mmCIF file of C-alpha atoms in Angstrom:
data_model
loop_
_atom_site.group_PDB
_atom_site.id
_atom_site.type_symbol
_atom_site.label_atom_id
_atom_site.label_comp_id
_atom_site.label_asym_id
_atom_site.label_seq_id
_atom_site.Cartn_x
_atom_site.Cartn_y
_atom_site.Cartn_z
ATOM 1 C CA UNK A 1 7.480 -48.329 -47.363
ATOM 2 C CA UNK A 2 7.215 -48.518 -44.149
ATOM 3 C CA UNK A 3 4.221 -50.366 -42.209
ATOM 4 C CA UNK A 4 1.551 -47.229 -41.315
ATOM 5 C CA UNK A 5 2.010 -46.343 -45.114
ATOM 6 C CA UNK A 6 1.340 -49.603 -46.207
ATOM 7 C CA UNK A 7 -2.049 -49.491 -44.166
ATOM 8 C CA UNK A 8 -3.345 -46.610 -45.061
ATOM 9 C CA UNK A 9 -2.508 -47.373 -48.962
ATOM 10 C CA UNK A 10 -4.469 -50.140 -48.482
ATOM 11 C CA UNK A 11 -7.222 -48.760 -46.235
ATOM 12 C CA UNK A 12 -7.605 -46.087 -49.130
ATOM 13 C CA UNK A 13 -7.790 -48.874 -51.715
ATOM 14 C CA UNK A 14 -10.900 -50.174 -49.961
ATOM 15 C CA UNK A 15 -12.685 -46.909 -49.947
ATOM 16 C CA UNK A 16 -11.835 -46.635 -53.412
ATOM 17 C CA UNK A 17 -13.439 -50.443 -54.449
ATOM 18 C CA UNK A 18 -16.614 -49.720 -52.218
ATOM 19 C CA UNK A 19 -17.078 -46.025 -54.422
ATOM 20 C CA UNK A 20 -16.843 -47.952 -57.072
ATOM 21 C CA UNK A 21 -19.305 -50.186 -56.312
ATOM 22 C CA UNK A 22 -21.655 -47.594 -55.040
ATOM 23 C CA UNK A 23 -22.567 -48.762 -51.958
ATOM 24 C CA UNK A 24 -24.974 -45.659 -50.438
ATOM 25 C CA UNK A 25 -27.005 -46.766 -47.636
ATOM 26 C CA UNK A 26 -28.664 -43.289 -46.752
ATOM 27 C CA UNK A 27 -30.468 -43.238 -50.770
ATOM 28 C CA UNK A 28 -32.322 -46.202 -49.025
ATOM 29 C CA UNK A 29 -32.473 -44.358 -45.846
ATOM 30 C CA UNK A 30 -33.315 -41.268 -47.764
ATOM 31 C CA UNK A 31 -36.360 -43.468 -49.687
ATOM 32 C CA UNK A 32 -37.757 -44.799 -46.349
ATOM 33 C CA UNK A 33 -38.615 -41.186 -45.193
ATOM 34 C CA UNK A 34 -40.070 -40.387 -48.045
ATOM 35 C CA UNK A 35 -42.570 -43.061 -47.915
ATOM 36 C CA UNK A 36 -43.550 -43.176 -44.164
ATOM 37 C CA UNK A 37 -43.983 -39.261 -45.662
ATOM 38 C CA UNK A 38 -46.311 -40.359 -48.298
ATOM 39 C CA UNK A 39 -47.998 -42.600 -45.623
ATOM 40 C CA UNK A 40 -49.025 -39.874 -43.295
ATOM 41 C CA UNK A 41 -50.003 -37.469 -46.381
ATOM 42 C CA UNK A 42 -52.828 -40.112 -47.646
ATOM 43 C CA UNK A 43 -54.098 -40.609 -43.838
ATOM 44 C CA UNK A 44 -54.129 -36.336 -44.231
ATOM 45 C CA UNK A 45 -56.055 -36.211 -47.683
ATOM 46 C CA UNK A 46 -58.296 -38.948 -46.071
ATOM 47 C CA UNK A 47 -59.242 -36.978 -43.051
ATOM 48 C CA UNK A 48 -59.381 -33.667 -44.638
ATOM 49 C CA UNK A 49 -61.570 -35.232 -47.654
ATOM 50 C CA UNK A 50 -63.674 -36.579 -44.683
ATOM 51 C CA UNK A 51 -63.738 -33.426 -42.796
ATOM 52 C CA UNK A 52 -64.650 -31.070 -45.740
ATOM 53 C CA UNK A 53 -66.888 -33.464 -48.223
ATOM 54 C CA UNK A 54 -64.740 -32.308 -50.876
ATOM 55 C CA UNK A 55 -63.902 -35.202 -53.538
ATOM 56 C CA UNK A 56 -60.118 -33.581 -54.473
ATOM 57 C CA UNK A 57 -58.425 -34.733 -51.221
ATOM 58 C CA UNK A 58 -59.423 -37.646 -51.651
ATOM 59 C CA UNK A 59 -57.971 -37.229 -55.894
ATOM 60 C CA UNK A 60 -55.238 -36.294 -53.822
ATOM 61 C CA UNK A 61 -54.904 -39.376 -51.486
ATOM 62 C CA UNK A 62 -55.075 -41.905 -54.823
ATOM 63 C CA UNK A 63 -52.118 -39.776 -56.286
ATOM 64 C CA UNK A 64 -50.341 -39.781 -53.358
ATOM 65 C CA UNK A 65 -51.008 -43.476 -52.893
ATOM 66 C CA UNK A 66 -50.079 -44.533 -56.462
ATOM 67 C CA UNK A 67 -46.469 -42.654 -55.829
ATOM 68 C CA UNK A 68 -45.698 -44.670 -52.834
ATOM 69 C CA UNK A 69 -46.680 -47.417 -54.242
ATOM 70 C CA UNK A 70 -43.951 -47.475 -57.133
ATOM 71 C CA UNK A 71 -41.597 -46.012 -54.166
ATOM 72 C CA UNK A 72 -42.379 -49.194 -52.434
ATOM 73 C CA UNK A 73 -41.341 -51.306 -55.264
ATOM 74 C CA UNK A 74 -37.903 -50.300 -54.718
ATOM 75 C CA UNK A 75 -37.655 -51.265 -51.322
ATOM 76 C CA UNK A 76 -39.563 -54.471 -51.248
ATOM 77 C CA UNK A 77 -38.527 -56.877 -53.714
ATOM 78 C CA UNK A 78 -40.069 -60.400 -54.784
ATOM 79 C CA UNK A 79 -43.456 -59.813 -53.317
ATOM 80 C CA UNK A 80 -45.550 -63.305 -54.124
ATOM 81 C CA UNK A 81 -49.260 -62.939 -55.133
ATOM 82 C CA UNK A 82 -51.229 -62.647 -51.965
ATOM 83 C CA UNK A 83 -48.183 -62.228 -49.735
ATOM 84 C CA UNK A 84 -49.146 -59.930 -46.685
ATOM 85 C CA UNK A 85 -45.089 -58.596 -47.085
ATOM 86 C CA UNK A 86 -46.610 -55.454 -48.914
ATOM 87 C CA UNK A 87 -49.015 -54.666 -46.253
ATOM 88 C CA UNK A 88 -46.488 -55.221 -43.743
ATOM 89 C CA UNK A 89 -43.823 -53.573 -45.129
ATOM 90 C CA UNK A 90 -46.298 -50.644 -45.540
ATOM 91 C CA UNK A 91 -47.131 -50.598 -42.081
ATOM 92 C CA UNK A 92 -43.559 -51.353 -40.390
ATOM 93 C CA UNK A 93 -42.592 -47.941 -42.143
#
């Protein structure tokens, strides 16, 4: 086997070990949007709850709210009682 073979044979074998260990970076990607989504549709249920007096946006916002909050969970990790990394991490997104 000559030397190029022998490279690619083992440049395939690393693809194959990081499949394997399922190594996706855009499903985090992916979750970011999604939140900085769910961020700008609770400042839209606030404003339009605001604007038009009627109590469902704001239904709305606490629903929206409570989903990015468990969505949140899976991107920060090991958040200590009163630690201001929720809040930031909320706010960097």
């Amino acid at each position: 086997m000559d030397i190029e073979n022998q490279k690619i044979d083992e440049f395939i074998k690393k693809v194959q070990q990081n499949k394997d260990n399922q190594l996706d970076l855009s499903s985090d990607e992916d979750l970011s949007i999604a939140i900085m989504n769910l961020v700008s549709i609770e400042e839209h249920f606030f404003f339009t709850g605001a604007k038009t007096g009627k109590p469902e946006y704001f239904d709305l916002l606490q629903e929206a709210r409570k989903m990015r909050g468990e969505l949140l969970k899976k991107l920060v990790k090991d958040v200590e009682p009163g630690s201001e990394r929720w809040c930031i991490s909320k706010h960097l997104l």
